[in-house]
Amino acid sequence: MLSCKNLTVRVDGSAEPILSDATLSFKPHAMNAVIGPSGCGKTTLLKAMMRLVEREGKSYFCGEEILSSESLSGRVGYAPQFTCAHPKLTVLEAIEGALKIGERDLSKISTRAKKILKIIGLEAHSEKFIESLSGGQLRRIGLGLELAADPPAMFCDEVTSGLDPLSENAILDMLKKFCGDGGKTVICIIHNLAKLEYFDLVTVVYEGHVVFQGSPKELNRHFEIDSPLNLYDALNAKGVKYWLEKRPPLEDFCANCDPKSLPSRPPRPSAASQILTLLMRRFKLFFRDSGYLLLTMAITFGFPIVVVIFAFGGLPQIRGLALERSLGGVEELRETLRFSIEAAQTSTLVTGLILFQVVLLTLMGSNNSAREIAAERNLYEKERLLGLRPWAYAFSKIIFTSIIALFQGVWMCWFVKFICDFPGSFFVQAAVLSGVCISMTLVCLAFSALFSSPDKANIVSIYLVGFQLPLSGIVLALPECLKWICRPLINSYWGWAGFMTSMKDTRLYDAFVQTSPSYEWIAKPSIALFALAVQGIIGIAFVLKGCYQKKWN
């Protein structure tokens, strides 16, 4: 059913391949073991066959060349060593979520979920959260997630590692039952050589080479050992060159495989259905993760309070200058002296408060999305094998994080405006501040999609927020040669400019103009919103680019 020819995998910067010229096939409807010392290329072999990593050579599923990992959706399952499931979901929710991603007929989901729970022996634990399961139960839920697509073949990457003997036997019994009752082909990487009796075919990988394939009894004879436990000593004693020369001819188990004998892949749910499923799951996780929820609430409601605290001392001057220029000629002259005195004090305060709001919103945007994709990258890659469309996943994240950012921007504007009584249109100012938060959220979401590590994405996002103040040129003057090179890329400048010019017909704006040492053109709200939209669109483009890349950890 599954085979490969001349598979080679190289790591960037390394002269020696980590997998070299692998040619083999696995026995269909049987238990296949892949064994070898740590770091010899076992997992790389499986990922290369599934086209999850860049490789040379070819791999086949039932005689058909595997051109992309997406072509294996519903045909080959991949269960990694550590379960890829959200810890805040229940067992039943995790299974049903996997089914909704790959199953178009929603009426079958409840029945199929119960059947899978019975197969993996977790019926009694269906309402337990994933985070409360034991190690053996986690391996069972991992296998259950793969059964959602009911694939005829399954790759299991060390699913028994670290388990107690009883749990290990239970998992192997389950896999053997998959082969016997379900007719599935199971390829399992295993480290416990004492368990090879469970397997029909054993493949030995050593230093990136396939050096043997045969039954457990043939393995003992070939390596001249009494027990499989002595295999690694025998391999190390004579080296890889010797064992390659001694390697017996490998049988082609896929020679008579007929692709027409396999069941056709069921149609996937629509993209809209997948987006809705992911959004519902994400909001459920958002409200269940008390730590992240409290942090988000703290900065959403706490940051506007901080802005207001800094504004209290200057509120009378702000309100005094928040008048429209509607006085008559004599009255205007009488106000000139008072205006000049208060302008210098108030202009600095207002400029600082607007910039403070904007920078805090960029920090909120960074918190919204910097870890959003990178932190669950393995789960996303697994769900792609179930039939999840990359662009559907990307837009579910774009919509979720943008909703949070929209609320934060509107709340910041309303709260500060209510206390400080800033003049100007609420809707225009709310649009500008929301645009700031949304565009920064999308840019940081792009970092999360492009980086495999959530820590790296988070650090880069924090650096970007840190550059907002100095490179905006609002507080610290930038050299003329850099000003309009930096500003198009700086989110905070456009937010500040759009908010400031929304008060253009008030004395607050006059105070700013009068006290600016070198007054220059400032973008009006429509231009600021356009610039922020462009930044957001660029962020979306890179989110899509990152989601279409394969980043297995």
PDB file of C-alpha atoms in Angstrom, residues 305-497:
ATOM      1  CA  ILE A 305      -7.612  53.411  32.837  1.00  0.00           C
ATOM      2  CA  VAL A 306      -3.855  54.036  32.717  1.00  0.00           C
ATOM      3  CA  VAL A 307      -4.370  56.597  29.925  1.00  0.00           C
ATOM      4  CA  VAL A 308      -7.031  58.411  31.954  1.00  0.00           C
ATOM      5  CA  ILE A 309      -4.823  58.469  35.067  1.00  0.00           C
ATOM      6  CA  PHE A 310      -2.135  60.324  33.116  1.00  0.00           C
ATOM      7  CA  ALA A 311      -4.765  62.737  31.784  1.00  0.00           C
ATOM      8  CA  PHE A 312      -6.367  63.782  35.098  1.00  0.00           C
ATOM      9  CA  GLY A 313      -4.064  66.730  35.810  1.00  0.00           C
ATOM     10  CA  GLY A 314      -4.801  68.355  32.452  1.00  0.00           C
ATOM     11  CA  LEU A 315      -8.530  67.679  32.080  1.00  0.00           C
ATOM     12  CA  PRO A 316      -9.638  71.303  32.720  1.00  0.00           C
ATOM     13  CA  GLN A 317      -7.291  72.600  30.010  1.00  0.00           C
ATOM     14  CA  ILE A 318      -8.357  69.888  27.571  1.00  0.00           C
ATOM     15  CA  ARG A 319     -12.031  70.672  28.096  1.00  0.00           C
ATOM     16  CA  GLY A 320     -11.357  74.389  27.857  1.00  0.00           C
ATOM     17  CA  LEU A 321      -9.659  74.011  24.507  1.00  0.00           C
ATOM     18  CA  ALA A 322     -12.072  71.386  23.203  1.00  0.00           C
ATOM     19  CA  LEU A 323     -14.278  74.138  21.826  1.00  0.00           C
ATOM     20  CA  GLU A 324     -14.939  74.778  18.193  1.00  0.00           C
ATOM     21  CA  ARG A 325     -13.622  78.005  16.711  1.00  0.00           C
ATOM     22  CA  SER A 326     -17.030  79.770  16.823  1.00  0.00           C
ATOM     23  CA  LEU A 327     -16.360  82.928  18.859  1.00  0.00           C
ATOM     24  CA  GLY A 328     -16.884  86.400  17.474  1.00  0.00           C
ATOM     25  CA  GLY A 329     -14.051  88.791  16.627  1.00  0.00           C
ATOM     26  CA  VAL A 330     -13.876  90.686  19.990  1.00  0.00           C
ATOM     27  CA  GLU A 331     -14.379  87.586  22.049  1.00  0.00           C
ATOM     28  CA  GLU A 332     -11.701  85.821  19.990  1.00  0.00           C
ATOM     29  CA  LEU A 333      -9.197  88.578  20.834  1.00  0.00           C
ATOM     30  CA  ARG A 334     -10.017  88.342  24.527  1.00  0.00           C
ATOM     31  CA  GLU A 335      -9.320  84.619  24.443  1.00  0.00           C
ATOM     32  CA  THR A 336      -5.989  84.953  22.664  1.00  0.00           C
ATOM     33  CA  LEU A 337      -3.847  85.492  25.729  1.00  0.00           C
ATOM     34  CA  ARG A 338      -5.446  82.640  27.691  1.00  0.00           C
ATOM     35  CA  PHE A 339      -5.223  80.405  24.653  1.00  0.00           C
ATOM     36  CA  SER A 340      -1.510  81.058  24.163  1.00  0.00           C
ATOM     37  CA  ILE A 341      -0.694  80.256  27.792  1.00  0.00           C
ATOM     38  CA  GLU A 342      -2.726  77.066  27.924  1.00  0.00           C
ATOM     39  CA  ALA A 343      -1.811  75.891  24.437  1.00  0.00           C
ATOM     40  CA  ALA A 344       1.773  75.006  25.254  1.00  0.00           C
ATOM     41  CA  GLN A 345       0.745  72.915  28.254  1.00  0.00           C
ATOM     42  CA  THR A 346      -2.243  71.232  26.680  1.00  0.00           C
ATOM     43  CA  SER A 347      -0.711  70.467  23.281  1.00  0.00           C
ATOM     44  CA  THR A 348       2.015  68.294  24.779  1.00  0.00           C
ATOM     45  CA  LEU A 349      -0.502  66.513  27.008  1.00  0.00           C
ATOM     46  CA  VAL A 350      -2.988  65.785  24.226  1.00  0.00           C
ATOM     47  CA  THR A 351      -0.311  64.644  21.788  1.00  0.00           C
ATOM     48  CA  GLY A 352       1.103  62.349  24.451  1.00  0.00           C
ATOM     49  CA  LEU A 353      -2.292  60.933  25.416  1.00  0.00           C
ATOM     50  CA  ILE A 354      -3.206  60.127  21.819  1.00  0.00           C
ATOM     51  CA  LEU A 355       0.154  58.534  21.197  1.00  0.00           C
ATOM     52  CA  PHE A 356      -0.129  56.640  24.495  1.00  0.00           C
ATOM     53  CA  GLN A 357      -3.475  55.173  23.412  1.00  0.00           C
ATOM     54  CA  VAL A 358      -2.072  54.167  20.059  1.00  0.00           C
ATOM     55  CA  VAL A 359       1.058  52.484  21.442  1.00  0.00           C
ATOM     56  CA  LEU A 360      -0.972  50.593  24.054  1.00  0.00           C
ATOM     57  CA  LEU A 361      -3.287  49.370  21.295  1.00  0.00           C
ATOM     58  CA  THR A 362      -0.293  48.088  19.317  1.00  0.00           C
ATOM     59  CA  LEU A 363       0.757  46.183  22.444  1.00  0.00           C
ATOM     60  CA  MET A 364      -2.751  44.718  22.680  1.00  0.00           C
ATOM     61  CA  GLY A 365      -2.535  43.694  19.035  1.00  0.00           C
ATOM     62  CA  SER A 366       0.748  41.930  19.687  1.00  0.00           C
ATOM     63  CA  ASN A 367      -0.765  40.070  22.638  1.00  0.00           C
ATOM     64  CA  ASN A 368      -3.796  39.075  20.546  1.00  0.00           C
ATOM     65  CA  SER A 369      -1.938  37.166  17.873  1.00  0.00           C
ATOM     66  CA  ALA A 370       1.821  36.712  18.313  1.00  0.00           C
ATOM     67  CA  ARG A 371       1.409  33.143  19.593  1.00  0.00           C
ATOM     68  CA  GLU A 372      -1.934  32.354  17.984  1.00  0.00           C
ATOM     69  CA  ILE A 373      -0.775  30.083  15.140  1.00  0.00           C
ATOM     70  CA  ALA A 374       2.768  29.139  16.151  1.00  0.00           C
ATOM     71  CA  ALA A 375       1.607  27.772  19.524  1.00  0.00           C
ATOM     72  CA  GLU A 376      -0.686  25.220  17.858  1.00  0.00           C
ATOM     73  CA  ARG A 377       1.273  24.621  14.666  1.00  0.00           C
ATOM     74  CA  ASN A 378       1.507  20.845  15.095  1.00  0.00           C
ATOM     75  CA  LEU A 379      -2.232  20.587  15.631  1.00  0.00           C
ATOM     76  CA  TYR A 380      -2.866  22.652  12.516  1.00  0.00           C
ATOM     77  CA  GLU A 381      -0.523  20.479  10.435  1.00  0.00           C
ATOM     78  CA  LYS A 382      -2.327  17.384  11.715  1.00  0.00           C
ATOM     79  CA  GLU A 383      -5.723  18.810  10.819  1.00  0.00           C
ATOM     80  CA  ARG A 384      -4.520  19.554   7.296  1.00  0.00           C
ATOM     81  CA  LEU A 385      -4.187  15.780   6.916  1.00  0.00           C
ATOM     82  CA  LEU A 386      -7.854  15.491   7.915  1.00  0.00           C
ATOM     83  CA  GLY A 387      -8.814  17.818   5.060  1.00  0.00           C
ATOM     84  CA  LEU A 388      -8.564  21.280   6.629  1.00  0.00           C
ATOM     85  CA  ARG A 389      -8.002  23.955   3.995  1.00  0.00           C
ATOM     86  CA  PRO A 390      -5.041  26.240   4.824  1.00  0.00           C
ATOM     87  CA  TRP A 391      -6.908  29.394   3.815  1.00  0.00           C
ATOM     88  CA  ALA A 392      -9.947  28.383   5.903  1.00  0.00           C
ATOM     89  CA  TYR A 393      -7.694  27.990   8.941  1.00  0.00           C
ATOM     90  CA  ALA A 394      -5.963  31.304   8.197  1.00  0.00           C
ATOM     91  CA  PHE A 395      -9.226  33.236   7.936  1.00  0.00           C
ATOM     92  CA  SER A 396     -10.594  31.673  11.119  1.00  0.00           C
ATOM     93  CA  LYS A 397      -7.592  33.140  12.932  1.00  0.00           C
ATOM     94  CA  ILE A 398      -7.882  36.472  11.102  1.00  0.00           C
ATOM     95  CA  ILE A 399     -11.559  36.797  12.041  1.00  0.00           C
ATOM     96  CA  PHE A 400     -11.084  35.748  15.675  1.00  0.00           C
ATOM     97  CA  THR A 401      -8.152  38.037  16.430  1.00  0.00           C
ATOM     98  CA  SER A 402      -9.731  40.941  14.509  1.00  0.00           C
ATOM     99  CA  ILE A 403     -12.926  40.684  16.567  1.00  0.00           C
ATOM    100  CA  ILE A 404     -10.902  40.952  19.767  1.00  0.00           C
ATOM    101  CA  ALA A 405      -8.907  43.887  18.346  1.00  0.00           C
ATOM    102  CA  LEU A 406     -12.058  45.676  17.160  1.00  0.00           C
ATOM    103  CA  PHE A 407     -13.567  45.520  20.640  1.00  0.00           C
ATOM    104  CA  GLN A 408     -10.326  46.758  22.211  1.00  0.00           C
ATOM    105  CA  GLY A 409     -10.096  49.729  19.858  1.00  0.00           C
ATOM    106  CA  VAL A 410     -13.719  50.792  20.318  1.00  0.00           C
ATOM    107  CA  TRP A 411     -13.543  50.385  24.098  1.00  0.00           C
ATOM    108  CA  MET A 412     -10.306  52.388  24.343  1.00  0.00           C
ATOM    109  CA  CYS A 413     -11.852  55.216  22.326  1.00  0.00           C
ATOM    110  CA  TRP A 414     -15.156  55.297  24.223  1.00  0.00           C
ATOM    111  CA  PHE A 415     -13.659  55.101  27.720  1.00  0.00           C
ATOM    112  CA  VAL A 416     -10.955  57.731  27.196  1.00  0.00           C
ATOM    113  CA  LYS A 417     -13.277  60.007  25.235  1.00  0.00           C
ATOM    114  CA  PHE A 418     -15.953  59.752  27.939  1.00  0.00           C
ATOM    115  CA  ILE A 419     -13.513  60.745  30.706  1.00  0.00           C
ATOM    116  CA  CYS A 420     -11.257  63.190  28.858  1.00  0.00           C
ATOM    117  CA  ASP A 421     -13.986  64.669  26.659  1.00  0.00           C
ATOM    118  CA  PHE A 422     -11.852  64.744  23.503  1.00  0.00           C
ATOM    119  CA  PRO A 423     -13.656  66.627  20.733  1.00  0.00           C
ATOM    120  CA  GLY A 424     -14.298  65.161  17.316  1.00  0.00           C
ATOM    121  CA  SER A 425     -16.423  62.356  15.876  1.00  0.00           C
ATOM    122  CA  PHE A 426     -16.544  59.238  18.045  1.00  0.00           C
ATOM    123  CA  PHE A 427     -17.072  57.020  15.015  1.00  0.00           C
ATOM    124  CA  VAL A 428     -14.062  58.414  13.165  1.00  0.00           C
ATOM    125  CA  GLN A 429     -11.809  58.164  16.206  1.00  0.00           C
ATOM    126  CA  ALA A 430     -13.064  54.662  17.072  1.00  0.00           C
ATOM    127  CA  ALA A 431     -12.423  53.585  13.481  1.00  0.00           C
ATOM    128  CA  VAL A 432      -8.851  54.914  13.623  1.00  0.00           C
ATOM    129  CA  LEU A 433      -8.013  53.325  16.985  1.00  0.00           C
ATOM    130  CA  SER A 434      -9.639  50.026  15.969  1.00  0.00           C
ATOM    131  CA  GLY A 435      -7.686  50.158  12.723  1.00  0.00           C
ATOM    132  CA  VAL A 436      -4.464  50.544  14.711  1.00  0.00           C
ATOM    133  CA  CYS A 437      -5.205  47.498  16.862  1.00  0.00           C
ATOM    134  CA  ILE A 438      -6.495  45.346  13.993  1.00  0.00           C
ATOM    135  CA  SER A 439      -3.600  46.103  11.637  1.00  0.00           C
ATOM    136  CA  MET A 440      -0.996  45.390  14.334  1.00  0.00           C
ATOM    137  CA  THR A 441      -2.878  42.216  15.252  1.00  0.00           C
ATOM    138  CA  LEU A 442      -2.745  41.026  11.640  1.00  0.00           C
ATOM    139  CA  VAL A 443       0.945  41.869  11.243  1.00  0.00           C
ATOM    140  CA  CYS A 444       1.814  39.951  14.423  1.00  0.00           C
ATOM    141  CA  LEU A 445      -0.439  37.100  13.284  1.00  0.00           C
ATOM    142  CA  ALA A 446       1.729  36.964  10.166  1.00  0.00           C
ATOM    143  CA  PHE A 447       4.804  36.517  12.382  1.00  0.00           C
ATOM    144  CA  SER A 448       2.990  33.708  14.172  1.00  0.00           C
ATOM    145  CA  ALA A 449       2.258  31.996  10.844  1.00  0.00           C
ATOM    146  CA  LEU A 450       5.786  32.429   9.481  1.00  0.00           C
ATOM    147  CA  PHE A 451       7.702  31.279  12.586  1.00  0.00           C
ATOM    148  CA  SER A 452       7.599  27.710  13.893  1.00  0.00           C
ATOM    149  CA  SER A 453       8.346  28.818  17.445  1.00  0.00           C
ATOM    150  CA  PRO A 454       5.786  30.875  19.400  1.00  0.00           C
ATOM    151  CA  ASP A 455       8.630  32.401  21.427  1.00  0.00           C
ATOM    152  CA  LYS A 456      10.338  33.721  18.284  1.00  0.00           C
ATOM    153  CA  ALA A 457       7.076  35.147  16.952  1.00  0.00           C
ATOM    154  CA  ASN A 458       6.415  36.776  20.309  1.00  0.00           C
ATOM    155  CA  ILE A 459       9.872  38.344  20.545  1.00  0.00           C
ATOM    156  CA  VAL A 460       9.724  39.794  17.024  1.00  0.00           C
ATOM    157  CA  SER A 461       6.250  41.197  17.748  1.00  0.00           C
ATOM    158  CA  ILE A 462       7.477  42.844  20.965  1.00  0.00           C
ATOM    159  CA  TYR A 463      10.404  44.393  19.095  1.00  0.00           C
ATOM    160  CA  LEU A 464       7.982  45.790  16.511  1.00  0.00           C
ATOM    161  CA  VAL A 465       5.880  47.368  19.266  1.00  0.00           C
ATOM    162  CA  GLY A 466       9.038  48.781  20.837  1.00  0.00           C
ATOM    163  CA  PHE A 467       9.958  50.556  17.592  1.00  0.00           C
ATOM    164  CA  GLN A 468       6.566  52.294  17.328  1.00  0.00           C
ATOM    165  CA  LEU A 469       7.431  55.258  19.554  1.00  0.00           C
ATOM    166  CA  PRO A 470      10.923  56.231  18.314  1.00  0.00           C
ATOM    167  CA  LEU A 471      10.259  55.585  14.622  1.00  0.00           C
ATOM    168  CA  SER A 472       6.936  57.396  14.515  1.00  0.00           C
ATOM    169  CA  GLY A 473       8.783  60.732  14.653  1.00  0.00           C
ATOM    170  CA  ILE A 474       6.110  62.223  16.913  1.00  0.00           C
ATOM    171  CA  VAL A 475       8.049  62.550  20.144  1.00  0.00           C
ATOM    172  CA  LEU A 476      11.592  62.171  18.836  1.00  0.00           C
ATOM    173  CA  ALA A 477      12.437  63.940  15.589  1.00  0.00           C
ATOM    174  CA  LEU A 478      13.592  61.645  12.808  1.00  0.00           C
ATOM    175  CA  PRO A 479      16.171  62.725  10.212  1.00  0.00           C
ATOM    176  CA  GLU A 480      14.384  63.983   7.115  1.00  0.00           C
ATOM    177  CA  CYS A 481      15.977  61.240   5.000  1.00  0.00           C
ATOM    178  CA  LEU A 482      14.380  58.556   7.223  1.00  0.00           C
ATOM    179  CA  LYS A 483      11.068  60.150   8.115  1.00  0.00           C
ATOM    180  CA  TRP A 484       9.006  58.963   5.155  1.00  0.00           C
ATOM    181  CA  ILE A 485      10.948  55.747   4.816  1.00  0.00           C
ATOM    182  CA  CYS A 486       9.981  54.676   8.345  1.00  0.00           C
ATOM    183  CA  ARG A 487       6.520  56.179   8.706  1.00  0.00           C
ATOM    184  CA  PRO A 488       4.702  54.111   6.053  1.00  0.00           C
ATOM    185  CA  LEU A 489       5.696  51.047   8.058  1.00  0.00           C
ATOM    186  CA  ILE A 490       4.917  52.432  11.512  1.00  0.00           C
ATOM    187  CA  ASN A 491       1.422  51.667  12.685  1.00  0.00           C
ATOM    188  CA  SER A 492       1.418  54.180  15.538  1.00  0.00           C
ATOM    189  CA  TYR A 493       2.111  57.222  13.327  1.00  0.00           C
ATOM    190  CA  TRP A 494      -1.016  56.675  11.239  1.00  0.00           C
ATOM    191  CA  GLY A 495      -3.138  56.065  14.317  1.00  0.00           C
ATOM    192  CA  TRP A 496      -1.888  59.235  15.965  1.00  0.00           C
ATOM    193  CA  ALA A 497      -2.239  61.300  12.779  1.00  0.00           C
TER     194      ALA A 497
END
